[in-house]
mmCIF file of C-alpha atoms in Angstrom:
data_model
loop_
_atom_site.group_PDB
_atom_site.id
_atom_site.type_symbol
_atom_site.label_atom_id
_atom_site.label_comp_id
_atom_site.label_asym_id
_atom_site.label_seq_id
_atom_site.Cartn_x
_atom_site.Cartn_y
_atom_site.Cartn_z
ATOM 1 C CA MET A 262 -20.878 -9.389 -24.917
ATOM 2 C CA ALA A 263 -17.784 -8.006 -23.465
ATOM 3 C CA LEU A 264 -16.700 -7.401 -19.650
ATOM 4 C CA THR A 265 -16.618 -3.598 -19.824
ATOM 5 C CA ARG A 266 -18.186 -2.280 -16.489
ATOM 6 C CA TRP A 267 -17.765 -4.341 -13.043
ATOM 7 C CA GLY A 268 -17.726 -3.638 -9.332
ATOM 8 C CA PHE A 269 -15.579 -4.729 -6.756
ATOM 9 C CA LEU A 270 -16.407 -4.635 -3.318
ATOM 10 C CA TYR A 271 -14.009 -5.189 -0.111
ATOM 11 C CA THR A 272 -13.709 -4.668 3.595
ATOM 12 C CA ALA A 273 -11.070 -2.916 5.277
ATOM 13 C CA SER A 274 -10.742 -1.152 8.559
ATOM 14 C CA GLY A 275 -11.918 2.476 8.499
ATOM 15 C CA ALA A 276 -13.269 2.041 5.112
ATOM 16 C CA ASP A 277 -16.540 4.019 4.311
ATOM 17 C CA PRO A 278 -18.684 2.925 0.948
ATOM 18 C CA GLU A 279 -19.527 6.853 0.736
ATOM 19 C CA ARG A 280 -16.037 7.906 0.375
ATOM 20 C CA ASP A 281 -13.820 4.744 -0.581
ATOM 21 C CA VAL A 282 -14.760 4.753 -3.854
ATOM 22 C CA THR A 283 -12.038 4.201 -6.533
ATOM 23 C CA ILE A 284 -12.275 3.951 -10.496
ATOM 24 C CA LEU A 285 -10.152 2.458 -12.796
ATOM 25 C CA ASP A 286 -10.849 3.173 -16.451
ATOM 26 C CA THR A 287 -8.654 1.626 -18.804
ATOM 27 C CA GLY A 288 -10.581 3.053 -21.868
ATOM 28 C CA SER A 289 -12.004 -0.559 -22.572
ATOM 29 C CA CYS A 290 -12.903 -1.634 -19.111
ATOM 30 C CA ARG A 291 -14.307 0.214 -16.196
ATOM 31 C CA THR A 292 -13.565 -1.169 -12.522
ATOM 32 C CA ILE A 293 -15.313 0.722 -9.829
ATOM 33 C CA LEU A 294 -13.930 -0.391 -6.239
ATOM 34 C CA VAL A 295 -15.918 0.285 -3.173
ATOM 35 C CA GLY A 296 -14.251 -0.123 0.375
ATOM 36 C CA MET A 297 -16.418 -0.796 3.450
ATOM 37 C CA GLU A 298 -15.602 -1.394 7.243
ATOM 38 C CA ARG A 299 -18.319 -4.289 7.571
ATOM 39 C CA PRO A 300 -20.118 -6.666 5.305
ATOM 40 C CA ASP A 301 -23.802 -5.223 6.163
ATOM 41 C CA GLN A 302 -22.964 -2.325 4.006
ATOM 42 C CA SER A 303 -22.525 -3.953 0.927
ATOM 43 C CA VAL A 304 -26.365 -4.440 -0.044
ATOM 44 C CA GLU A 305 -26.733 -0.661 -0.494
ATOM 45 C CA ALA A 306 -23.131 -0.168 -2.124
ATOM 46 C CA ALA A 307 -24.347 -3.134 -4.705
ATOM 47 C CA ARG A 308 -27.452 -1.745 -5.318
ATOM 48 C CA LYS A 309 -25.367 1.681 -6.120
ATOM 49 C CA LEU A 310 -23.059 -0.029 -8.566
ATOM 50 C CA VAL A 311 -26.117 -1.469 -10.492
ATOM 51 C CA GLU A 312 -28.345 1.900 -10.681
ATOM 52 C CA GLN A 313 -25.186 4.645 -10.793
ATOM 53 C CA HIS A 314 -22.627 2.858 -12.618
ATOM 54 C CA ASP A 315 -24.633 0.189 -14.832
ATOM 55 C CA VAL A 316 -22.273 -2.718 -13.719
ATOM 56 C CA GLN A 317 -22.201 -6.021 -15.761
ATOM 57 C CA LEU A 318 -21.158 -8.056 -12.333
ATOM 58 C CA ILE A 319 -19.955 -7.677 -9.013
ATOM 59 C CA GLU A 320 -16.998 -9.550 -7.159
ATOM 60 C CA LEU A 321 -17.164 -9.703 -3.069
ATOM 61 C CA CYS A 322 -13.482 -10.244 -1.357
ATOM 62 C CA GLY A 323 -12.241 -9.788 1.990
ATOM 63 C CA GLY A 324 -15.012 -10.745 4.695
ATOM 64 C CA PHE A 325 -17.872 -11.916 2.144
ATOM 65 C CA GLY A 326 -19.405 -15.164 2.011
ATOM 66 C CA PRO A 327 -22.279 -16.781 0.179
ATOM 67 C CA VAL A 328 -24.949 -15.434 2.438
ATOM 68 C CA TRP A 329 -23.543 -12.000 1.690
ATOM 69 C CA ALA A 330 -23.616 -13.095 -2.311
ATOM 70 C CA SER A 331 -27.363 -14.000 -1.813
ATOM 71 C CA GLN A 332 -28.296 -11.075 -0.284
ATOM 72 C CA ILE A 333 -26.786 -8.804 -2.679
ATOM 73 C CA LEU A 334 -28.300 -11.170 -5.626
ATOM 74 C CA ASP A 335 -31.855 -10.552 -4.093
ATOM 75 C CA ALA A 336 -31.051 -6.699 -3.677
ATOM 76 C CA THR A 337 -30.338 -6.417 -7.247
ATOM 77 C CA ARG A 338 -33.056 -8.245 -8.105
ATOM 78 C CA HIS A 339 -30.832 -11.177 -9.984
ATOM 79 C CA THR A 340 -30.062 -8.855 -12.818
ATOM 80 C CA ILE A 341 -26.480 -9.401 -12.694
ATOM 81 C CA PRO A 342 -24.173 -12.156 -11.441
ATOM 82 C CA VAL A 343 -22.356 -11.610 -7.840
ATOM 83 C CA GLY A 344 -19.231 -13.940 -6.931
ATOM 84 C CA ALA A 345 -17.300 -14.166 -3.865
ATOM 85 C CA VAL A 346 -13.716 -14.926 -3.716
ATOM 86 C CA ALA A 347 -12.762 -18.124 -2.469
ATOM 87 C CA TYR A 348 -9.560 -19.248 -1.285
ATOM 88 C CA GLY A 349 -8.608 -23.072 -1.293
ATOM 89 C CA PRO A 350 -7.661 -25.625 1.471
ATOM 90 C CA GLU A 351 -3.922 -24.483 0.845
ATOM 91 C CA SER A 352 -4.850 -21.186 2.102
ATOM 92 C CA VAL A 353 -6.866 -21.431 4.841
ATOM 93 C CA ASP A 354 -3.995 -21.076 7.545
ATOM 94 C CA GLY A 355 -3.107 -17.798 6.045
ATOM 95 C CA VAL A 356 -6.090 -16.609 5.578
ATOM 96 C CA HIS A 357 -7.214 -17.513 9.336
ATOM 97 C CA GLU A 358 -4.170 -15.778 10.320
ATOM 98 C CA ILE A 359 -4.738 -12.350 8.391
ATOM 99 C CA PHE A 360 -8.419 -12.010 9.580
ATOM 100 C CA SER A 361 -8.101 -13.088 13.216
#
């Protein structure tokens, strides 16, 4: 099976998951990007991605970690893979500077 529908959740100051939804469709792959102010908004956003867009997987970026990935897996009943973007040790100082 090919990846044809996936969701990407990210945090950004002032973002609203009800408003800040961008859909990129190449004709062979559909990506739904959802921005939110806080990671706690991700559980409901993930449910909507599964229910309304039938995504095959979800990736998390910017302020998420393993706890949120686990909560999203539980909320989606482990029906799809959920991954979190991670940075290697060579990037820790730069990421810390951006998010502090």
